[in-house]
mmCIF file with all atom_site columns, C-alpha atoms in Angstrom:
data_model
loop_
_atom_site.group_PDB
_atom_site.id
_atom_site.type_symbol
_atom_site.label_atom_id
_atom_site.label_alt_id
_atom_site.label_comp_id
_atom_site.label_asym_id
_atom_site.label_entity_id
_atom_site.label_seq_id
_atom_site.pdbx_PDB_ins_code
_atom_site.Cartn_x
_atom_site.Cartn_y
_atom_site.Cartn_z
_atom_site.occupancy
_atom_site.B_iso_or_equiv
_atom_site.pdbx_formal_charge
_atom_site.auth_seq_id
_atom_site.auth_comp_id
_atom_site.auth_asym_id
_atom_site.auth_atom_id
_atom_site.pdbx_PDB_model_num
ATOM 1   C CA . UNK A 1 1   ? -9.332  -25.131 38.176  1.00 44.00 ? 24  UNK A CA 1
ATOM 2   C CA . UNK A 1 2   ? -10.562 -28.615 37.122  1.00 45.00 ? 25  UNK A CA 1
ATOM 3   C CA . UNK A 1 3   ? -14.352 -29.259 37.068  1.00 44.00 ? 26  UNK A CA 1
ATOM 4   C CA . UNK A 1 4   ? -15.562 -32.765 36.290  1.00 48.00 ? 27  UNK A CA 1
ATOM 5   C CA . UNK A 1 5   ? -18.143 -33.411 33.580  1.00 53.00 ? 28  UNK A CA 1
ATOM 6   C CA . UNK A 1 6   ? -20.669 -34.550 36.180  1.00 46.00 ? 29  UNK A CA 1
ATOM 7   C CA . UNK A 1 7   ? -20.396 -31.311 38.126  1.00 45.00 ? 30  UNK A CA 1
ATOM 8   C CA . UNK A 1 8   ? -20.573 -29.215 34.953  1.00 48.00 ? 31  UNK A CA 1
ATOM 9   C CA . UNK A 1 9   ? -23.866 -30.887 33.960  1.00 50.00 ? 32  UNK A CA 1
ATOM 10  C CA . UNK A 1 10  ? -25.342 -30.130 37.379  1.00 45.00 ? 33  UNK A CA 1
ATOM 11  C CA . UNK A 1 11  ? -24.409 -26.486 37.035  1.00 43.00 ? 34  UNK A CA 1
ATOM 12  C CA . UNK A 1 12  ? -25.737 -26.051 33.474  1.00 50.00 ? 35  UNK A CA 1
ATOM 13  C CA . UNK A 1 13  ? -29.124 -27.558 34.422  1.00 47.00 ? 36  UNK A CA 1
ATOM 14  C CA . UNK A 1 14  ? -29.923 -24.314 36.260  1.00 41.00 ? 37  UNK A CA 1
ATOM 15  C CA . UNK A 1 15  ? -30.409 -22.011 33.268  1.00 42.00 ? 38  UNK A CA 1
ATOM 16  C CA . UNK A 1 16  ? -31.106 -18.993 35.448  1.00 42.00 ? 39  UNK A CA 1
ATOM 17  C CA . UNK A 1 17  ? -27.522 -19.116 36.733  1.00 39.00 ? 40  UNK A CA 1
ATOM 18  C CA . UNK A 1 18  ? -24.819 -17.420 34.712  1.00 43.00 ? 41  UNK A CA 1
ATOM 19  C CA . UNK A 1 19  ? -21.437 -18.898 33.869  1.00 44.00 ? 42  UNK A CA 1
ATOM 20  C CA . UNK A 1 20  ? -19.660 -17.538 36.972  1.00 45.00 ? 43  UNK A CA 1
ATOM 21  C CA . UNK A 1 21  ? -22.285 -19.080 39.272  1.00 41.00 ? 44  UNK A CA 1
ATOM 22  C CA . UNK A 1 22  ? -21.823 -22.413 37.531  1.00 39.00 ? 45  UNK A CA 1
ATOM 23  C CA . UNK A 1 23  ? -18.108 -22.263 38.132  1.00 44.00 ? 46  UNK A CA 1
ATOM 24  C CA . UNK A 1 24  ? -18.638 -21.436 41.807  1.00 42.00 ? 47  UNK A CA 1
ATOM 25  C CA . UNK A 1 25  ? -20.972 -24.410 42.275  1.00 36.00 ? 48  UNK A CA 1
ATOM 26  C CA . UNK A 1 26  ? -18.544 -26.692 40.511  1.00 41.00 ? 49  UNK A CA 1
ATOM 27  C CA . UNK A 1 27  ? -15.706 -25.393 42.642  1.00 46.00 ? 50  UNK A CA 1
ATOM 28  C CA . UNK A 1 28  ? -17.654 -26.037 45.858  1.00 40.00 ? 51  UNK A CA 1
ATOM 29  C CA . UNK A 1 29  ? -18.491 -29.547 44.726  1.00 38.00 ? 52  UNK A CA 1
ATOM 30  C CA . UNK A 1 30  ? -14.851 -30.225 43.918  1.00 43.00 ? 53  UNK A CA 1
ATOM 31  C CA . UNK A 1 31  ? -13.761 -28.896 47.340  1.00 45.00 ? 54  UNK A CA 1
ATOM 32  C CA . UNK A 1 32  ? -16.136 -31.298 49.030  1.00 43.00 ? 55  UNK A CA 1
ATOM 33  C CA . UNK A 1 33  ? -14.000 -34.150 47.739  1.00 44.00 ? 56  UNK A CA 1
ATOM 34  C CA . UNK A 1 34  ? -10.684 -32.502 48.785  1.00 42.00 ? 57  UNK A CA 1
ATOM 35  C CA . UNK A 1 35  ? -9.205  -34.275 51.850  1.00 50.00 ? 58  UNK A CA 1
ATOM 36  C CA . UNK A 1 36  ? -8.509  -32.018 54.884  1.00 46.00 ? 59  UNK A CA 1
ATOM 37  C CA . UNK A 1 37  ? -6.731  -32.814 58.164  1.00 49.00 ? 60  UNK A CA 1
ATOM 38  C CA . UNK A 1 38  ? -9.132  -33.961 60.857  1.00 51.00 ? 61  UNK A CA 1
ATOM 39  C CA . UNK A 1 39  ? -9.891  -31.368 63.537  1.00 44.00 ? 62  UNK A CA 1
ATOM 40  C CA . UNK A 1 40  ? -8.701  -33.733 66.266  1.00 48.00 ? 63  UNK A CA 1
ATOM 41  C CA . UNK A 1 41  ? -5.229  -33.862 64.680  1.00 50.00 ? 64  UNK A CA 1
ATOM 42  C CA . UNK A 1 42  ? -5.023  -30.039 64.603  1.00 50.00 ? 65  UNK A CA 1
ATOM 43  C CA . UNK A 1 43  ? -6.020  -29.757 68.259  1.00 50.00 ? 66  UNK A CA 1
ATOM 44  C CA . UNK A 1 44  ? -3.495  -32.443 69.193  1.00 78.00 ? 67  UNK A CA 1
ATOM 45  C CA . UNK A 1 45  ? -0.716  -30.550 67.381  1.00 79.00 ? 68  UNK A CA 1
ATOM 46  C CA . UNK A 1 46  ? -1.585  -27.331 69.276  1.00 83.00 ? 69  UNK A CA 1
ATOM 47  C CA . UNK A 1 47  ? -1.452  -29.170 72.608  1.00 85.00 ? 70  UNK A CA 1
ATOM 48  C CA . UNK A 1 48  ? 1.852   -30.721 71.563  1.00 85.00 ? 71  UNK A CA 1
ATOM 49  C CA . UNK A 1 49  ? 3.279   -27.259 70.832  1.00 86.00 ? 72  UNK A CA 1
ATOM 50  C CA . UNK A 1 50  ? 2.093   -25.913 74.215  1.00 87.00 ? 73  UNK A CA 1
ATOM 51  C CA . UNK A 1 51  ? 3.688   -28.802 76.095  1.00 88.00 ? 74  UNK A CA 1
ATOM 52  C CA . UNK A 1 52  ? 6.910   -28.437 74.086  1.00 87.00 ? 75  UNK A CA 1
ATOM 53  C CA . UNK A 1 53  ? 7.113   -24.743 74.997  1.00 88.00 ? 76  UNK A CA 1
ATOM 54  C CA . UNK A 1 54  ? 6.552   -25.539 78.683  1.00 89.00 ? 77  UNK A CA 1
ATOM 55  C CA . UNK A 1 55  ? 9.344   -28.126 78.746  1.00 89.00 ? 78  UNK A CA 1
ATOM 56  C CA . UNK A 1 56  ? 11.734  -25.864 76.840  1.00 89.00 ? 79  UNK A CA 1
ATOM 57  C CA . UNK A 1 57  ? 11.105  -22.985 79.247  1.00 89.00 ? 80  UNK A CA 1
ATOM 58  C CA . UNK A 1 58  ? 11.740  -25.241 82.237  1.00 88.00 ? 81  UNK A CA 1
ATOM 59  C CA . UNK A 1 59  ? 15.026  -26.459 80.743  1.00 87.00 ? 82  UNK A CA 1
ATOM 60  C CA . UNK A 1 60  ? 16.442  -22.913 80.838  1.00 85.00 ? 83  UNK A CA 1
ATOM 61  C CA . UNK A 1 61  ? 19.743  -22.112 79.143  1.00 83.00 ? 84  UNK A CA 1
ATOM 62  C CA . UNK A 1 62  ? 20.808  -25.762 78.954  1.00 86.00 ? 85  UNK A CA 1
ATOM 63  C CA . UNK A 1 63  ? 18.048  -26.685 76.499  1.00 88.00 ? 86  UNK A CA 1
ATOM 64  C CA . UNK A 1 64  ? 16.824  -30.159 75.528  1.00 89.00 ? 87  UNK A CA 1
ATOM 65  C CA . UNK A 1 65  ? 17.926  -32.497 72.793  1.00 89.00 ? 88  UNK A CA 1
ATOM 66  C CA . UNK A 1 66  ? 15.202  -32.969 70.192  1.00 86.00 ? 89  UNK A CA 1
ATOM 67  C CA . UNK A 1 67  ? 15.146  -36.763 70.574  1.00 87.00 ? 90  UNK A CA 1
ATOM 68  C CA . UNK A 1 68  ? 14.872  -36.465 74.370  1.00 88.00 ? 91  UNK A CA 1
ATOM 69  C CA . UNK A 1 69  ? 12.044  -33.948 73.920  1.00 87.00 ? 92  UNK A CA 1
ATOM 70  C CA . UNK A 1 70  ? 10.228  -36.438 71.710  1.00 87.00 ? 93  UNK A CA 1
ATOM 71  C CA . UNK A 1 71  ? 10.626  -39.135 74.376  1.00 88.00 ? 94  UNK A CA 1
ATOM 72  C CA . UNK A 1 72  ? 9.327   -36.780 77.079  1.00 88.00 ? 95  UNK A CA 1
ATOM 73  C CA . UNK A 1 73  ? 6.288   -35.984 74.942  1.00 85.00 ? 96  UNK A CA 1
ATOM 74  C CA . UNK A 1 74  ? 5.843   -39.621 73.941  1.00 85.00 ? 97  UNK A CA 1
ATOM 75  C CA . UNK A 1 75  ? 5.439   -38.422 70.375  1.00 83.00 ? 98  UNK A CA 1
ATOM 76  C CA . UNK A 1 76  ? 7.092   -39.472 67.101  1.00 86.00 ? 99  UNK A CA 1
ATOM 77  C CA . UNK A 1 77  ? 10.218  -37.426 66.354  1.00 85.00 ? 100 UNK A CA 1
ATOM 78  C CA . UNK A 1 78  ? 8.884   -36.139 63.027  1.00 86.00 ? 101 UNK A CA 1
ATOM 79  C CA . UNK A 1 79  ? 5.985   -34.381 64.773  1.00 86.00 ? 102 UNK A CA 1
ATOM 80  C CA . UNK A 1 80  ? 8.339   -32.834 67.313  1.00 86.00 ? 103 UNK A CA 1
ATOM 81  C CA . UNK A 1 81  ? 10.593  -31.683 64.458  1.00 87.00 ? 104 UNK A CA 1
ATOM 82  C CA . UNK A 1 82  ? 7.580   -29.929 62.890  1.00 86.00 ? 105 UNK A CA 1
ATOM 83  C CA . UNK A 1 83  ? 6.905   -28.060 66.140  1.00 88.00 ? 106 UNK A CA 1
ATOM 84  C CA . UNK A 1 84  ? 10.574  -27.096 66.514  1.00 87.00 ? 107 UNK A CA 1
ATOM 85  C CA . UNK A 1 85  ? 10.675  -25.838 62.920  1.00 89.00 ? 108 UNK A CA 1
ATOM 86  C CA . UNK A 1 86  ? 7.684   -23.560 63.559  1.00 87.00 ? 109 UNK A CA 1
ATOM 87  C CA . UNK A 1 87  ? 9.117   -22.223 66.834  1.00 88.00 ? 110 UNK A CA 1
ATOM 88  C CA . UNK A 1 88  ? 12.468  -21.634 65.145  1.00 87.00 ? 111 UNK A CA 1
ATOM 89  C CA . UNK A 1 89  ? 10.792  -19.731 62.295  1.00 88.00 ? 112 UNK A CA 1
ATOM 90  C CA . UNK A 1 90  ? 9.083   -17.511 64.881  1.00 87.00 ? 113 UNK A CA 1
ATOM 91  C CA . UNK A 1 91  ? 12.488  -16.869 66.505  1.00 86.00 ? 114 UNK A CA 1
ATOM 92  C CA . UNK A 1 92  ? 11.274  -18.382 69.785  1.00 86.00 ? 115 UNK A CA 1
ATOM 93  C CA . UNK A 1 93  ? 13.930  -21.098 70.058  1.00 88.00 ? 116 UNK A CA 1
ATOM 94  C CA . UNK A 1 94  ? 17.562  -21.545 69.132  1.00 88.00 ? 117 UNK A CA 1
ATOM 95  C CA . UNK A 1 95  ? 18.886  -24.827 67.750  1.00 87.00 ? 118 UNK A CA 1
ATOM 96  C CA . UNK A 1 96  ? 22.451  -26.104 67.885  1.00 88.00 ? 119 UNK A CA 1
ATOM 97  C CA . UNK A 1 97  ? 23.630  -29.263 66.203  1.00 87.00 ? 120 UNK A CA 1
ATOM 98  C CA . UNK A 1 98  ? 26.064  -31.453 68.108  1.00 82.00 ? 121 UNK A CA 1
ATOM 99  C CA . UNK A 1 99  ? 27.583  -34.860 67.636  1.00 81.00 ? 122 UNK A CA 1
ATOM 100 C CA . UNK A 1 100 ? 24.896  -36.427 69.840  1.00 76.00 ? 123 UNK A CA 1
ATOM 101 C CA . UNK A 1 101 ? 21.944  -34.603 68.288  1.00 79.00 ? 124 UNK A CA 1
ATOM 102 C CA . UNK A 1 102 ? 20.296  -31.189 68.017  1.00 85.00 ? 125 UNK A CA 1
ATOM 103 C CA . UNK A 1 103 ? 19.824  -29.178 71.215  1.00 90.00 ? 126 UNK A CA 1
ATOM 104 C CA . UNK A 1 104 ? 16.822  -26.840 71.358  1.00 90.00 ? 127 UNK A CA 1
ATOM 105 C CA . UNK A 1 105 ? 16.911  -23.821 73.721  1.00 90.00 ? 128 UNK A CA 1
ATOM 106 C CA . UNK A 1 106 ? 14.057  -21.440 74.542  1.00 89.00 ? 129 UNK A CA 1
ATOM 107 C CA . UNK A 1 107 ? 14.882  -17.761 73.926  1.00 87.00 ? 130 UNK A CA 1
ATOM 108 C CA . UNK A 1 108 ? 13.918  -15.829 77.043  1.00 83.00 ? 131 UNK A CA 1
ATOM 109 C CA . UNK A 1 109 ? 12.848  -12.329 76.020  1.00 79.00 ? 132 UNK A CA 1
ATOM 110 C CA . UNK A 1 110 ? 11.443  -11.263 79.378  1.00 76.00 ? 133 UNK A CA 1
ATOM 111 C CA . UNK A 1 111 ? 14.782  -9.590  80.210  1.00 73.00 ? 134 UNK A CA 1
ATOM 112 C CA . UNK A 1 112 ? 14.177  -7.160  77.330  1.00 71.00 ? 135 UNK A CA 1
ATOM 113 C CA . UNK A 1 113 ? 11.027  -5.798  78.990  1.00 74.00 ? 136 UNK A CA 1
ATOM 114 C CA . UNK A 1 114 ? 10.019  -4.416  82.356  1.00 76.00 ? 137 UNK A CA 1
ATOM 115 C CA . UNK A 1 115 ? 6.744   -5.125  84.166  1.00 79.00 ? 138 UNK A CA 1
ATOM 116 C CA . UNK A 1 116 ? 3.897   -2.737  83.457  1.00 82.00 ? 139 UNK A CA 1
ATOM 117 C CA . UNK A 1 117 ? 3.660   -1.719  87.124  1.00 84.00 ? 140 UNK A CA 1
ATOM 118 C CA . UNK A 1 118 ? 7.367   -0.805  87.249  1.00 81.00 ? 141 UNK A CA 1
ATOM 119 C CA . UNK A 1 119 ? 7.032   1.185   84.028  1.00 81.00 ? 142 UNK A CA 1
ATOM 120 C CA . UNK A 1 120 ? 4.070   3.174   85.347  1.00 86.00 ? 143 UNK A CA 1
ATOM 121 C CA . UNK A 1 121 ? 5.863   3.843   88.649  1.00 87.00 ? 144 UNK A CA 1
ATOM 122 C CA . UNK A 1 122 ? 9.005   5.046   86.861  1.00 88.00 ? 145 UNK A CA 1
ATOM 123 C CA . UNK A 1 123 ? 6.941   7.220   84.527  1.00 88.00 ? 146 UNK A CA 1
ATOM 124 C CA . UNK A 1 124 ? 5.111   8.797   87.476  1.00 89.00 ? 147 UNK A CA 1
ATOM 125 C CA . UNK A 1 125 ? 8.364   9.584   89.305  1.00 90.00 ? 148 UNK A CA 1
ATOM 126 C CA . UNK A 1 126 ? 9.915   11.123  86.206  1.00 91.00 ? 149 UNK A CA 1
ATOM 127 C CA . UNK A 1 127 ? 6.887   13.345  85.710  1.00 91.00 ? 150 UNK A CA 1
ATOM 128 C CA . UNK A 1 128 ? 7.037   14.434  89.362  1.00 90.00 ? 151 UNK A CA 1
ATOM 129 C CA . UNK A 1 129 ? 10.742  15.267  89.139  1.00 91.00 ? 152 UNK A CA 1
ATOM 130 C CA . UNK A 1 130 ? 10.196  17.134  85.884  1.00 91.00 ? 153 UNK A CA 1
ATOM 131 C CA . UNK A 1 131 ? 7.435   19.249  87.445  1.00 90.00 ? 154 UNK A CA 1
ATOM 132 C CA . UNK A 1 132 ? 9.583   19.970  90.510  1.00 90.00 ? 155 UNK A CA 1
ATOM 133 C CA . UNK A 1 133 ? 12.501  21.020  88.317  1.00 91.00 ? 156 UNK A CA 1
ATOM 134 C CA . UNK A 1 134 ? 10.241  23.302  86.291  1.00 91.00 ? 157 UNK A CA 1
ATOM 135 C CA . UNK A 1 135 ? 8.937   24.915  89.482  1.00 91.00 ? 158 UNK A CA 1
ATOM 136 C CA . UNK A 1 136 ? 12.498  25.479  90.723  1.00 91.00 ? 159 UNK A CA 1
ATOM 137 C CA . UNK A 1 137 ? 13.444  27.077  87.423  1.00 91.00 ? 160 UNK A CA 1
ATOM 138 C CA . UNK A 1 138 ? 10.515  29.470  87.781  1.00 90.00 ? 161 UNK A CA 1
ATOM 139 C CA . UNK A 1 139 ? 11.585  30.337  91.332  1.00 90.00 ? 162 UNK A CA 1
ATOM 140 C CA . UNK A 1 140 ? 15.187  30.940  90.246  1.00 90.00 ? 163 UNK A CA 1
ATOM 141 C CA . UNK A 1 141 ? 14.007  33.209  87.449  1.00 90.00 ? 164 UNK A CA 1
ATOM 142 C CA . UNK A 1 142 ? 11.864  35.192  89.901  1.00 90.00 ? 165 UNK A CA 1
ATOM 143 C CA . UNK A 1 143 ? 14.732  35.569  92.386  1.00 90.00 ? 166 UNK A CA 1
ATOM 144 C CA . UNK A 1 144 ? 17.075  36.704  89.622  1.00 88.00 ? 167 UNK A CA 1
ATOM 145 C CA . UNK A 1 145 ? 14.552  39.324  88.616  1.00 87.00 ? 168 UNK A CA 1
ATOM 146 C CA . UNK A 1 146 ? 14.318  40.492  92.227  1.00 87.00 ? 169 UNK A CA 1
ATOM 147 C CA . UNK A 1 147 ? 18.113  40.801  92.412  1.00 84.00 ? 170 UNK A CA 1
ATOM 148 C CA . UNK A 1 148 ? 18.165  42.768  89.160  1.00 82.00 ? 171 UNK A CA 1
ATOM 149 C CA . UNK A 1 149 ? 15.489  45.162  90.380  1.00 82.00 ? 172 UNK A CA 1
ATOM 150 C CA . UNK A 1 150 ? 17.261  45.583  93.743  1.00 80.00 ? 173 UNK A CA 1
ATOM 151 C CA . UNK A 1 151 ? 20.509  46.474  91.999  1.00 74.00 ? 174 UNK A CA 1
ATOM 152 C CA . UNK A 1 152 ? 18.753  48.909  89.713  1.00 74.00 ? 175 UNK A CA 1
ATOM 153 C CA . UNK A 1 153 ? 17.068  50.572  92.663  1.00 73.00 ? 176 UNK A CA 1
ATOM 154 C CA . UNK A 1 154 ? 20.364  50.708  94.559  1.00 68.00 ? 177 UNK A CA 1
ATOM 155 C CA . UNK A 1 155 ? 22.074  52.472  91.663  1.00 64.00 ? 178 UNK A CA 1
ATOM 156 C CA . UNK A 1 156 ? 19.321  55.065  91.520  1.00 64.00 ? 179 UNK A CA 1
ATOM 157 C CA . UNK A 1 157 ? 19.338  55.782  95.255  1.00 63.00 ? 180 UNK A CA 1
ATOM 158 C CA . UNK A 1 158 ? 23.076  55.989  95.815  1.00 59.00 ? 181 UNK A CA 1
ATOM 159 C CA . UNK A 1 159 ? 25.096  59.050  95.022  1.00 59.00 ? 182 UNK A CA 1
ATOM 160 C CA . UNK A 1 160 ? 28.092  58.253  92.855  1.00 57.00 ? 183 UNK A CA 1
ATOM 161 C CA . UNK A 1 161 ? 31.383  59.577  94.172  1.00 57.00 ? 184 UNK A CA 1
ATOM 162 C CA . UNK A 1 162 ? 34.106  59.758  91.562  1.00 57.00 ? 185 UNK A CA 1
ATOM 163 C CA . UNK A 1 163 ? 36.963  60.587  93.929  1.00 58.00 ? 186 UNK A CA 1
ATOM 164 C CA . UNK A 1 164 ? 37.116  60.614  97.683  1.00 62.00 ? 187 UNK A CA 1
ATOM 165 C CA . UNK A 1 165 ? 40.216  61.206  99.708  1.00 67.00 ? 188 UNK A CA 1
ATOM 166 C CA . UNK A 1 166 ? 39.062  59.588  102.924 1.00 75.00 ? 189 UNK A CA 1
ATOM 167 C CA . UNK A 1 167 ? 35.884  58.646  104.753 1.00 76.00 ? 190 UNK A CA 1
ATOM 168 C CA . UNK A 1 168 ? 35.510  57.493  108.326 1.00 80.00 ? 191 UNK A CA 1
ATOM 169 C CA . UNK A 1 169 ? 32.620  55.477  109.715 1.00 78.00 ? 192 UNK A CA 1
ATOM 170 C CA . UNK A 1 170 ? 31.856  55.149  113.387 1.00 82.00 ? 193 UNK A CA 1
ATOM 171 C CA . UNK A 1 171 ? 30.907  51.483  113.155 1.00 81.00 ? 194 UNK A CA 1
ATOM 172 C CA . UNK A 1 172 ? 32.372  48.016  113.480 1.00 80.00 ? 195 UNK A CA 1
ATOM 173 C CA . UNK A 1 173 ? 30.541  46.722  110.421 1.00 82.00 ? 196 UNK A CA 1
ATOM 174 C CA . UNK A 1 174 ? 31.065  47.711  106.810 1.00 82.00 ? 197 UNK A CA 1
ATOM 175 C CA . UNK A 1 175 ? 29.542  46.231  103.654 1.00 84.00 ? 198 UNK A CA 1
ATOM 176 C CA . UNK A 1 176 ? 31.203  46.678  100.274 1.00 84.00 ? 199 UNK A CA 1
ATOM 177 C CA . UNK A 1 177 ? 29.338  45.593  97.155  1.00 83.00 ? 200 UNK A CA 1
ATOM 178 C CA . UNK A 1 178 ? 30.432  45.354  93.547  1.00 83.00 ? 201 UNK A CA 1
ATOM 179 C CA . UNK A 1 179 ? 27.890  46.863  91.192  1.00 79.00 ? 202 UNK A CA 1
ATOM 180 C CA . UNK A 1 180 ? 29.013  44.594  88.374  1.00 79.00 ? 203 UNK A CA 1
ATOM 181 C CA . UNK A 1 181 ? 27.830  40.986  88.242  1.00 78.00 ? 204 UNK A CA 1
ATOM 182 C CA . UNK A 1 182 ? 31.452  39.961  87.696  1.00 81.00 ? 205 UNK A CA 1
ATOM 183 C CA . UNK A 1 183 ? 32.087  40.653  91.365  1.00 84.00 ? 206 UNK A CA 1
ATOM 184 C CA . UNK A 1 184 ? 35.453  41.256  92.965  1.00 87.00 ? 207 UNK A CA 1
ATOM 185 C CA . UNK A 1 185 ? 38.733  40.621  91.243  1.00 87.00 ? 208 UNK A CA 1
ATOM 186 C CA . UNK A 1 186 ? 40.900  40.630  94.345  1.00 89.00 ? 209 UNK A CA 1
ATOM 187 C CA . UNK A 1 187 ? 40.400  41.001  98.107  1.00 88.00 ? 210 UNK A CA 1
ATOM 188 C CA . UNK A 1 188 ? 43.497  41.255  100.281 1.00 89.00 ? 211 UNK A CA 1
ATOM 189 C CA . UNK A 1 189 ? 43.386  41.486  104.071 1.00 87.00 ? 212 UNK A CA 1
ATOM 190 C CA . UNK A 1 190 ? 46.494  42.500  106.043 1.00 85.00 ? 213 UNK A CA 1
ATOM 191 C CA . UNK A 1 191 ? 44.751  42.560  109.407 1.00 83.00 ? 214 UNK A CA 1
ATOM 192 C CA . UNK A 1 192 ? 44.789  46.362  109.526 1.00 85.00 ? 215 UNK A CA 1
ATOM 193 C CA . UNK A 1 193 ? 43.730  47.116  105.981 1.00 87.00 ? 216 UNK A CA 1
ATOM 194 C CA . UNK A 1 194 ? 41.590  45.505  103.286 1.00 87.00 ? 217 UNK A CA 1
ATOM 195 C CA . UNK A 1 195 ? 42.391  46.030  99.629  1.00 88.00 ? 218 UNK A CA 1
ATOM 196 C CA . UNK A 1 196 ? 39.457  45.461  97.287  1.00 88.00 ? 219 UNK A CA 1
ATOM 197 C CA . UNK A 1 197 ? 39.647  45.415  93.492  1.00 88.00 ? 220 UNK A CA 1
ATOM 198 C CA . UNK A 1 198 ? 36.770  44.812  91.081  1.00 87.00 ? 221 UNK A CA 1
ATOM 199 C CA . UNK A 1 199 ? 36.709  43.713  87.457  1.00 86.00 ? 222 UNK A CA 1
ATOM 200 C CA . UNK A 1 200 ? 34.657  46.752  86.442  1.00 84.00 ? 223 UNK A CA 1
ATOM 201 C CA . UNK A 1 201 ? 34.270  50.221  87.982  1.00 82.00 ? 224 UNK A CA 1
ATOM 202 C CA . UNK A 1 202 ? 31.508  50.591  90.528  1.00 80.00 ? 225 UNK A CA 1
ATOM 203 C CA . UNK A 1 203 ? 31.330  49.826  94.256  1.00 80.00 ? 226 UNK A CA 1
ATOM 204 C CA . UNK A 1 204 ? 29.019  50.755  97.102  1.00 80.00 ? 227 UNK A CA 1
ATOM 205 C CA . UNK A 1 205 ? 30.018  51.109  100.744 1.00 80.00 ? 228 UNK A CA 1
ATOM 206 C CA . UNK A 1 206 ? 27.312  50.636  103.343 1.00 80.00 ? 229 UNK A CA 1
ATOM 207 C CA . UNK A 1 207 ? 28.193  51.103  107.030 1.00 79.00 ? 230 UNK A CA 1
ATOM 208 C CA . UNK A 1 208 ? 24.710  50.174  108.185 1.00 76.00 ? 231 UNK A CA 1
ATOM 209 C CA . UNK A 1 209 ? 24.582  47.223  110.568 1.00 67.00 ? 232 UNK A CA 1
ATOM 210 C CA . UNK A 1 210 ? 21.961  44.775  109.362 1.00 67.00 ? 233 UNK A CA 1
ATOM 211 C CA . UNK A 1 211 ? 20.279  41.775  110.921 1.00 65.00 ? 234 UNK A CA 1
ATOM 212 C CA . UNK A 1 212 ? 21.057  38.413  109.294 1.00 59.00 ? 235 UNK A CA 1
ATOM 213 C CA . UNK A 1 213 ? 18.925  37.781  106.228 1.00 61.00 ? 236 UNK A CA 1
ATOM 214 C CA . UNK A 1 214 ? 17.831  34.222  105.527 1.00 59.00 ? 237 UNK A CA 1
ATOM 215 C CA . UNK A 1 215 ? 17.691  34.851  101.774 1.00 63.00 ? 238 UNK A CA 1
ATOM 216 C CA . UNK A 1 216 ? 21.136  36.451  101.627 1.00 63.00 ? 239 UNK A CA 1
ATOM 217 C CA . UNK A 1 217 ? 22.910  33.172  100.925 1.00 64.00 ? 240 UNK A CA 1
ATOM 218 C CA . UNK A 1 218 ? 20.413  32.296  98.189  1.00 66.00 ? 241 UNK A CA 1
ATOM 219 C CA . UNK A 1 219 ? 20.870  35.684  96.548  1.00 64.00 ? 242 UNK A CA 1
ATOM 220 C CA . UNK A 1 220 ? 24.656  35.324  96.675  1.00 64.00 ? 243 UNK A CA 1
ATOM 221 C CA . UNK A 1 221 ? 24.428  31.966  94.938  1.00 64.00 ? 244 UNK A CA 1
ATOM 222 C CA . UNK A 1 222 ? 22.108  33.382  92.300  1.00 63.00 ? 245 UNK A CA 1
ATOM 223 C CA . UNK A 1 223 ? 24.523  36.221  91.621  1.00 62.00 ? 246 UNK A CA 1
ATOM 224 C CA . UNK A 1 224 ? 27.086  33.683  90.482  1.00 61.00 ? 247 UNK A CA 1
ATOM 225 C CA . UNK A 1 225 ? 24.908  32.503  87.587  1.00 56.00 ? 248 UNK A CA 1
#
């Protein structure tokens, strides 16, 4: 850092200041003579950049030639080139050189985002669906447990018959259940006789006539899982 002889004398006159303080004073005095851009020019450049961005956005995908942009802004081309260089460095515009000049196009990034309100609405719906699915999973687990307990109770209450020559039931309704979760392997109906075969040993025959159960279809569907 250069400190003039005049400034050094001013600093050394204050004997209570150490060497570093003298250097700081000299540096401040030197800076006072350093030319800086006027504030009005800085403000004007900011306004020029704002107006350039507005015109580029309005031009859409077609873009604007840099010389035409300068004419629209009524500004020297070199100042417009400075603005374009900054916008290009920030990846806000795309430039393409052609035989008739350089075309500047605004890069629209709004398509990469969704509005905040839409995001919150989508998030709320996803949370609602997730909670509903979790509740259904709990209900399915409870129904499966009920089916398991019903089967276990049925096995305990029924008397197992290893062999039986023939049994007659004075009823028009007969329910045959497979004790295994694999269900029936084959059911064949000839009109006069029904042949039933299971994957695993174990069947129950119930001649009791029952009233329709609303949960019967749900239980049947759960048994398939």
